[in-house]
Tab-separated table of C-alpha atoms in Angstrom:
chain	number	residue	atom	x	y	z
A	1	MET	CA	0.527	-0.146	-0.120
A	2	LYS	CA	1.650	3.645	-0.967
A	3	THR	CA	-0.296	6.531	0.231
A	4	ASP	CA	0.951	10.429	-0.401
A	5	ALA	CA	-0.390	12.311	2.670
A	6	PRO	CA	2.057	11.252	6.157
A	7	VAL	CA	0.649	9.850	9.351
A	8	LEU	CA	1.764	12.546	11.770
A	9	VAL	CA	3.250	10.165	14.860
A	10	ILE	CA	3.210	11.952	18.248
A	11	GLY	CA	4.903	9.839	21.075
A	12	SER	CA	8.055	8.997	23.307
A	13	ALA	CA	11.197	7.984	21.582
A	14	SER	CA	10.715	4.957	23.441
A	15	VAL	CA	11.701	1.729	20.597
A	16	HIS	CA	7.833	1.094	20.438
A	17	VAL	CA	7.212	4.374	19.054
A	18	ALA	CA	10.224	3.078	16.729
A	19	ARG	CA	8.894	-0.040	15.485
A	20	PHE	CA	5.563	1.310	15.203
A	21	VAL	CA	7.114	3.823	12.774
A	22	ARG	CA	9.188	1.052	10.906
A	23	GLY	CA	6.233	-1.023	10.522
A	24	LEU	CA	4.262	1.831	8.173
A	25	CYS	CA	7.156	3.107	6.157
A	26	ALA	CA	7.398	-0.883	5.558
A	27	ALA	CA	3.601	-0.866	4.302
A	28	GLY	CA	4.390	1.699	2.200
A	29	GLN	CA	2.828	4.401	4.633
A	30	SER	CA	4.714	7.471	4.387
A	31	VAL	CA	5.150	9.444	7.876
A	32	VAL	CA	6.528	12.200	9.759
A	33	ALA	CA	7.257	11.071	13.734
A	34	SER	CA	7.280	14.068	16.425
A	35	THR	CA	9.074	12.572	19.360
A	36	HIS	CA	9.918	13.434	22.762
A	37	GLY	CA	13.377	13.039	22.238
A	38	GLU	CA	15.294	11.714	19.456
A	39	LEU	CA	13.650	8.698	18.229
A	40	ALA	CA	16.050	5.946	16.654
A	41	VAL	CA	14.857	4.997	13.742
A	42	ASP	CA	17.119	4.325	10.278
A	43	PRO	CA	16.905	6.679	7.195
A	44	HIS	CA	13.503	4.854	5.097
A	45	PRO	CA	11.890	6.692	1.631
A	46	ALA	CA	8.821	6.568	3.378
A	47	LEU	CA	9.725	8.759	6.508
A	48	LEU	CA	9.857	12.350	5.827
A	49	ALA	CA	10.854	13.376	8.948
A	50	THR	CA	11.800	13.157	12.327
A	51	THR	CA	11.513	15.835	14.973
A	52	THR	CA	11.768	16.670	18.783
A	53	ILE	CA	9.195	18.405	20.603
A	54	ASP	CA	8.940	18.584	24.562
A	55	LEU	CA	5.442	16.643	24.848
A	56	GLY	CA	5.561	16.892	29.066
A	57	VAL	CA	2.884	18.168	30.354
A	58	ARG	CA	4.195	21.815	31.252
A	59	ASN	CA	5.200	22.749	27.499
A	60	TRP	CA	1.873	25.250	26.573
A	61	ARG	CA	3.621	25.421	23.401
A	62	ALA	CA	3.606	22.009	22.668
A	63	PRO	CA	0.112	22.242	20.158
A	64	LYS	CA	0.842	24.938	18.537
A	65	GLN	CA	4.431	23.089	17.245
A	66	ILE	CA	1.840	20.046	16.371
A	67	ARG	CA	-0.020	22.602	14.689
A	68	GLU	CA	3.106	24.241	11.990
A	69	LEU	CA	3.964	20.307	11.935
A	70	MET	CA	0.241	19.795	10.731
A	71	ARG	CA	0.412	23.294	8.399
A	72	LYS	CA	3.518	22.201	6.860
A	73	TRP	CA	3.071	18.122	6.548
A	74	THR	CA	-0.979	18.101	5.919
A	75	PRO	CA	-1.187	14.474	7.580
A	76	ARG	CA	-3.880	12.569	6.488
A	77	ILE	CA	-3.933	11.364	10.758
A	78	VAL	CA	-2.241	11.826	13.594
A	79	HIS	CA	-1.743	9.363	15.764
A	80	ALA	CA	-0.783	9.938	19.388
A	81	HIS	CA	0.828	6.924	21.487
A	82	GLN	CA	-0.376	7.483	24.856
A	83	ALA	CA	-3.198	9.079	26.529
A	84	ASN	CA	-1.009	10.955	28.737
A	85	SER	CA	0.255	14.478	28.141
A	86	VAL	CA	0.934	12.989	24.714
A	87	GLY	CA	-2.490	12.703	23.688
A	88	TRP	CA	-3.291	16.202	25.779
A	89	HIS	CA	-1.130	18.293	23.106
A	90	ALA	CA	-1.949	16.426	19.941
A	91	GLY	CA	-5.662	16.259	21.056
A	92	ARG	CA	-5.240	20.270	21.748
A	93	ALA	CA	-3.381	20.449	18.581
A	94	VAL	CA	-6.494	18.916	16.138
A	95	ARG	CA	-8.946	20.068	17.596
A	96	GLY	CA	-10.864	22.112	14.302
A	97	SER	CA	-8.179	20.569	11.242
A	98	GLY	CA	-10.586	18.332	10.561
A	99	VAL	CA	-7.735	15.569	11.062
A	100	PRO	CA	-8.981	12.641	12.603
A	101	LEU	CA	-6.579	11.507	15.559
A	102	VAL	CA	-6.324	8.768	16.238
A	103	LEU	CA	-5.275	7.249	19.849
A	104	THR	CA	-2.870	4.534	21.104
A	105	LEU	CA	-3.155	3.494	24.645
A	106	TRP	CA	-0.782	1.804	26.123
A	107	GLY	CA	-1.942	0.264	29.568
A	108	SER	CA	-0.191	2.034	32.356
A	109	ASP	CA	-1.786	5.578	30.952
A	110	VAL	CA	-5.419	4.500	32.069
A	111	LEU	CA	-4.485	2.071	34.312
A	112	LEU	CA	-2.415	3.485	36.917
A	113	THR	CA	-1.593	6.916	36.251
A	114	PRO	CA	-4.627	8.722	36.684
A	115	ALA	CA	-4.173	7.776	40.411
A	116	ILE	CA	-1.308	9.894	40.754
A	117	SER	CA	-3.113	13.111	40.927
A	118	PRO	CA	-6.911	14.780	39.887
A	119	LEU	CA	-4.431	16.774	37.292
A	120	HIS	CA	-3.499	13.285	35.560
A	121	ARG	CA	-6.482	12.130	35.880
A	122	TRP	CA	-8.354	15.741	34.476
A	123	MET	CA	-5.450	15.421	31.327
A	124	ILE	CA	-6.415	11.847	30.694
A	125	LYS	CA	-9.452	12.142	29.835
A	126	GLN	CA	-9.632	15.509	27.829
A	127	ALA	CA	-6.775	13.134	25.588
A	128	LEU	CA	-9.721	10.650	25.111
A	129	ARG	CA	-12.094	12.994	24.400
A	130	SER	CA	-10.465	14.201	21.789
A	131	ALA	CA	-9.720	11.664	20.258
A	132	THR	CA	-11.383	9.980	17.038
A	133	ALA	CA	-10.529	7.081	18.053
A	134	TRP	CA	-8.701	5.001	20.800
A	135	THR	CA	-6.543	1.715	19.888
A	136	ALA	CA	-5.367	-0.404	22.646
A	137	ASP	CA	-3.526	-3.970	22.427
A	138	SER	CA	-6.205	-5.560	24.914
A	139	ARG	CA	-9.605	-4.881	25.679
A	140	ILE	CA	-9.766	-4.177	29.358
A	141	VAL	CA	-7.535	-1.562	28.533
A	142	LEU	CA	-10.521	-0.164	25.972
A	143	GLU	CA	-12.617	-0.830	29.333
A	144	ALA	CA	-10.927	0.983	31.711
A	145	ALA	CA	-10.774	3.801	29.187
A	146	ASP	CA	-14.394	3.967	29.479
A	147	ALA	CA	-14.811	3.514	32.895
A	148	LEU	CA	-12.566	6.711	33.283
A	149	LEU	CA	-15.472	8.859	31.330
A	150	GLY	CA	-17.780	7.644	33.326
A	151	SER	CA	-21.546	9.021	32.036
A	152	ARG	CA	-19.745	11.742	29.767
A	153	THR	CA	-18.258	9.058	27.479
A	154	ALA	CA	-16.809	9.736	24.020
A	155	ALA	CA	-17.609	9.213	20.673
A	156	ALA	CA	-14.216	7.710	19.474
A	157	ARG	CA	-14.253	4.850	17.648
A	158	ARG	CA	-12.530	1.924	20.391
A	159	VAL	CA	-10.387	-1.077	18.442
A	160	TRP	CA	-8.270	-3.547	19.726
A	161	ILE	CA	-5.199	-4.288	17.682
A	162	PRO	CA	-2.562	-5.563	19.225
A	163	LEU	CA	1.178	-4.737	18.446
A	164	GLY	CA	2.681	-7.966	17.619
A	165	ILE	CA	5.760	-9.468	16.884
A	166	ASP	CA	7.783	-10.460	14.016
A	167	ASP	CA	7.555	-13.974	13.180
A	168	SER	CA	10.662	-15.667	12.089
A	169	GLY	CA	9.681	-19.191	11.890
A	170	VAL	CA	12.671	-20.270	13.418
A	171	ALA	CA	11.855	-23.867	15.026
A	172	SER	CA	12.566	-23.193	19.174
A	173	GLN	CA	14.451	-25.986	20.368
A	174	PRO	CA	13.635	-25.394	24.467
A	175	GLU	CA	15.955	-26.489	27.412
A	176	LYS	CA	15.745	-26.880	30.660
A	177	ARG	CA	15.296	-23.324	30.932
A	178	ILE	CA	13.268	-20.757	32.757
A	179	LEU	CA	13.296	-17.116	31.094
A	180	SER	CA	12.131	-13.738	32.619
A	181	CYS	CA	12.063	-10.948	30.738
A	182	ARG	CA	10.907	-7.586	32.381
A	183	LEU	CA	12.226	-4.968	33.230
A	184	HIS	CA	13.655	-4.671	36.992
A	185	LYS	CA	11.011	-2.169	38.238
A	186	PRO	CA	8.576	-2.838	41.118
A	187	LEU	CA	6.008	-2.851	38.504
A	188	TYR	CA	7.520	-6.332	37.048
A	189	ARG	CA	8.051	-7.926	40.512
A	190	ILE	CA	10.661	-9.804	39.421
A	191	ASP	CA	11.798	-10.443	43.067
A	192	ALA	CA	8.864	-13.033	43.541
A	193	VAL	CA	10.225	-15.129	40.371
A	194	ILE	CA	13.570	-14.974	41.797
A	195	ARG	CA	12.012	-16.281	45.119
A	196	ALA	CA	9.881	-18.694	43.458
A	197	PHE	CA	12.513	-20.075	41.288
A	198	ALA	CA	14.509	-20.648	44.581
A	199	ARG	CA	11.593	-22.630	46.214
A	200	LEU	CA	11.498	-24.431	43.112
A	201	THR	CA	15.525	-25.637	43.123
A	202	LYS	CA	14.970	-28.016	45.930
A	203	THR	CA	13.352	-30.454	43.517
A	204	HIS	CA	14.387	-29.324	40.032
A	205	ALA	CA	18.204	-28.694	40.743
A	206	ASP	CA	18.746	-29.061	36.897
A	207	TRP	CA	16.840	-25.937	36.178
A	208	THR	CA	18.381	-22.888	34.721
A	209	LEU	CA	16.457	-19.142	35.589
A	210	GLU	CA	17.293	-16.791	33.005
A	211	VAL	CA	16.752	-12.924	34.180
A	212	ALA	CA	17.257	-10.782	30.894
A	213	ALA	CA	16.896	-6.845	30.972
A	214	SER	CA	17.510	-4.084	33.781
A	215	GLY	CA	16.471	-1.515	35.435
A	216	THR	CA	16.489	0.247	38.676
A	217	GLU	CA	16.377	-3.024	41.398
A	218	SER	CA	18.888	-5.421	38.632
A	219	GLU	CA	22.118	-4.571	41.451
A	220	ALA	CA	19.447	-5.566	44.400
A	221	LEU	CA	17.999	-8.779	42.310
A	222	LYS	CA	21.641	-9.879	41.948
A	223	ARG	CA	22.163	-9.316	45.913
A	224	LEU	CA	18.715	-11.573	46.207
A	225	ALA	CA	19.956	-14.206	44.399
A	226	ALA	CA	23.096	-14.294	45.942
A	227	GLU	CA	21.275	-14.247	49.597
A	228	LEU	CA	19.107	-16.981	48.680
A	229	ASP	CA	21.613	-19.201	47.483
A	230	VAL	CA	21.150	-19.432	43.625
A	231	ILE	CA	23.278	-16.537	42.227
A	232	GLU	CA	25.168	-19.940	40.006
A	233	ARG	CA	21.228	-21.251	38.903
A	234	ILE	CA	20.638	-17.753	37.525
A	235	GLU	CA	21.632	-16.296	34.337
A	236	PHE	CA	21.092	-12.258	34.504
A	237	SER	CA	22.050	-11.316	30.951
A	238	GLY	CA	21.049	-8.134	30.695
A	239	MET	CA	19.319	-6.164	28.266
A	240	LEU	CA	20.036	-8.543	24.842
A	241	SER	CA	19.514	-7.400	21.269
A	242	PRO	CA	16.225	-8.604	19.235
A	243	HIS	CA	18.509	-11.768	17.979
A	244	ALA	CA	19.706	-12.628	21.317
A	245	LEU	CA	16.497	-12.295	22.347
A	246	ALA	CA	14.985	-14.387	20.424
A	247	LEU	CA	17.064	-17.059	20.944
A	248	SER	CA	16.574	-17.020	24.455
A	249	TYR	CA	12.546	-17.452	23.848
A	250	ARG	CA	13.858	-20.413	21.647
A	251	ARG	CA	15.840	-21.864	24.526
A	252	ALA	CA	13.069	-21.946	27.127
A	253	ALA	CA	10.993	-24.095	28.442
A	254	VAL	CA	9.101	-21.871	30.466
A	255	TYR	CA	8.108	-18.237	30.253
A	256	MET	CA	8.009	-15.876	33.768
A	257	SER	CA	5.823	-12.851	33.352
A	258	VAL	CA	3.998	-11.768	36.860
A	259	PRO	CA	3.731	-7.411	37.250
A	260	VAL	CA	0.974	-6.004	38.912
A	261	SER	CA	-0.535	-4.442	36.296
A	262	ASP	CA	-0.491	-4.562	32.370
A	263	GLY	CA	-1.735	-4.521	29.170
A	264	THR	CA	-0.959	-6.846	26.102
A	265	SER	CA	3.024	-7.178	26.318
A	266	VAL	CA	4.525	-8.328	23.295
A	267	SER	CA	6.685	-10.363	25.657
A	268	LEU	CA	4.050	-12.605	26.554
A	269	LEU	CA	3.281	-12.845	22.870
A	270	GLU	CA	7.012	-13.419	21.757
A	271	ALA	CA	7.092	-16.627	23.977
A	272	MET	CA	3.755	-18.131	22.885
A	273	ALA	CA	5.342	-18.065	19.557
A	274	ALA	CA	8.187	-19.636	20.966
A	275	GLY	CA	6.380	-22.443	22.511
A	276	CYS	CA	7.399	-21.315	25.881
A	277	VAL	CA	4.705	-22.838	28.609
A	278	PRO	CA	4.170	-19.613	29.326
A	279	VAL	CA	3.512	-18.791	33.955
A	280	LEU	CA	1.954	-15.182	34.335
A	281	SER	CA	0.105	-12.892	36.815
A	282	ASP	CA	-3.720	-13.683	36.721
A	283	LEU	CA	-4.881	-9.979	34.789
A	284	PRO	CA	-7.288	-9.193	32.379
A	285	ALA	CA	-5.537	-8.764	29.323
A	286	ASN	CA	-3.326	-11.722	30.208
A	287	ARG	CA	-6.743	-14.052	30.381
A	288	GLU	CA	-7.947	-12.830	26.916
A	289	TRP	CA	-4.462	-15.236	25.643
A	290	VAL	CA	-4.507	-17.710	28.540
A	291	VAL	CA	-6.495	-19.955	29.656
A	292	ASP	CA	-5.366	-21.244	33.363
A	293	GLY	CA	-4.248	-24.891	32.757
A	294	LEU	CA	-5.153	-25.155	29.210
A	295	ASN	CA	-2.327	-23.394	27.747
A	296	GLY	CA	-0.760	-21.652	30.364
A	297	PHE	CA	-0.696	-20.630	33.668
A	298	LEU	CA	-1.917	-17.833	35.765
A	299	VAL	CA	-1.503	-16.521	39.084
A	300	SER	CA	-2.879	-14.414	41.528
A	301	ASP	CA	-0.840	-15.331	44.698
A	302	LEU	CA	2.825	-14.824	44.259
A	303	ASP	CA	3.090	-16.997	46.695
A	304	ARG	CA	2.413	-20.015	45.416
A	305	LEU	CA	4.192	-19.256	42.000
A	306	ASP	CA	6.794	-21.993	42.348
A	307	GLN	CA	3.984	-24.411	42.490
A	308	ALA	CA	2.280	-22.723	38.988
A	309	MET	CA	6.121	-23.796	37.587
A	310	GLN	CA	6.277	-26.845	38.662
A	311	GLN	CA	3.208	-27.550	37.180
A	312	ALA	CA	4.486	-26.056	34.041
A	313	ILE	CA	7.720	-27.846	34.257
A	314	GLY	CA	5.800	-31.461	34.620
A	315	LEU	CA	3.678	-30.425	31.552
A	316	TRP	CA	6.644	-29.743	29.464
A	317	GLU	CA	8.883	-32.775	30.811
A	318	SER	CA	5.732	-35.089	30.518
A	319	GLY	CA	5.514	-34.394	26.534
A	320	GLN	CA	2.055	-33.593	27.103
A	321	TRP	CA	2.873	-29.665	26.375
A	322	ALA	CA	4.335	-30.123	23.077
A	323	ALA	CA	1.182	-31.282	21.318
A	324	THR	CA	-1.148	-29.149	23.408
A	325	GLY	CA	0.242	-25.606	23.901
A	326	GLY	CA	2.895	-25.420	22.524
A	327	ALA	CA	1.057	-26.144	19.383
A	328	TRP	CA	-1.823	-24.311	19.947
A	329	ASN	CA	-0.167	-21.177	20.704
A	330	PRO	CA	2.304	-20.228	18.080
A	331	GLN	CA	-1.201	-20.972	15.628
A	332	LEU	CA	-3.455	-18.293	17.733
A	333	ILE	CA	-0.361	-15.647	17.272
A	334	ARG	CA	0.446	-16.439	13.740
A	335	ARG	CA	-3.485	-15.937	13.566
A	336	LYS	CA	-4.103	-12.657	15.687
A	337	ALA	CA	-0.632	-10.900	16.709
A	338	THR	CA	1.819	-11.204	13.876
A	339	PHE	CA	3.405	-7.236	13.878
A	340	THR	CA	2.553	-7.038	9.262
A	341	ARG	CA	-1.037	-8.133	9.963
A	342	ASN	CA	-1.167	-5.564	13.088
A	343	ILE	CA	0.302	-2.586	11.090
A	344	GLU	CA	-3.125	-3.493	8.152
A	345	GLN	CA	-4.916	-3.119	10.777
A	346	PHE	CA	-3.888	0.224	11.553
A	347	LEU	CA	-4.019	1.387	7.753
A	348	ALA	CA	-7.504	-0.130	7.613
A	349	LEU	CA	-8.656	1.927	10.307
A	350	TYR	CA	-7.501	5.216	8.967
A	351	ALA	CA	-8.462	4.434	5.475
A	352	GLN	CA	-12.338	4.079	7.867
A	353	LEU	CA	-11.568	7.123	9.348
A	354	ARG	CA	-10.892	9.326	6.491
A	355	ALA	CA	-14.210	8.263	4.564
A	356	GLY	CA	-15.994	9.269	7.545
C-alpha cells in the first residue's frame, strides 16, 4: 500500500514508537514522526521527517508546534501514542482541523496514571475525549478508558489491535530453562520470580533461570539471588538485542511474567510464538490470551508461584505440552498477533476514518 499524505506520529522516543514508525514505513505509508527526544530509526524513503518536541505537561507551546507540523505536512491522520501529556497535546493541536486523531493506549496511561493526581486524571480524560479513535492491545484497557470517562463517554471508535511480533519462523529447541525478560522495576516483581525459583530448585536442581533485561532493581535482584543461594543457577543476561532475545525464547521451556498491572505485552506474544509454557500474573489482559491450565498458567497468589512453575515444568517434561499448548499458542499468535498483520489493521482504520 502506498499513500501520498503522511501519518503524523506523536509520542515518546521509545523503542515501541520507533518500531511502529518502521512498520508503517515498511507497509508503504509515509510518516512524519515527532517525539519527546530523538527517535532511533534508520532512514527510509517513506520516513519524510523526524523532529523532537518537548511533550511534557509543562510545555504549553506543544500544541502550537504540532499544528505547525500539520500545516507543513498536511497529514491524513495524527496518531498519538499514550493518553498522557502526549495525547493531551495532540488533542488540542487537532481541534478544529478536521484531521482524525488516533490515540493508542498503552495500558498504564489509563490503568495507573489517573491515580497519581486529579490533574493527571483530568488530562487523560481530555485526551480520550479529543480522539476520533482509541486503539489498545487489550480489551481491558479500552474498557478502563470507558470507565474513566463514566457517563460522559466519548464518541471515539474503540479498536482492539495488538502490537504483535515479528514472526521469525525459526523452530524452537527448548532446554530446561525458565525465562524472565521484563524490566527490573517494582511493577514487574522480578524478585517474586527469583524467590519462587529458589524454592523450586529444591526439587528441580537441573533447571536454570535466565533473568534478562535491566532496570533500577538489577543490583538488588543479584543480591537477592546471592542471599537465597541460587546465584549459580541464575543467568543475569542484561538487555539483549532482538536477535539474542529471540534465541532466549527458543531455548526456554517456561516463560515468567508477573507484573502488578499490564496490557498485552509483546514479550508474552513472543514467548507464546516460541512455544514456551507461560506462567503469568492473573490479569484481565493475560486472560485474553491464556486459559489457566490449558495453554498456560495464571497466578493470583505469588506465594504459590513456585507451584505454578512446577506444574508448567511437569507439563513440559511429560511431553504433553508439545501436543497441546506448545502447538496451539504459536498458531494463535500467527493468526492474531504478527506485527505485519497488525500494521495492516492500523492502515485499514486510517482509511475508515478518512472515509468518515
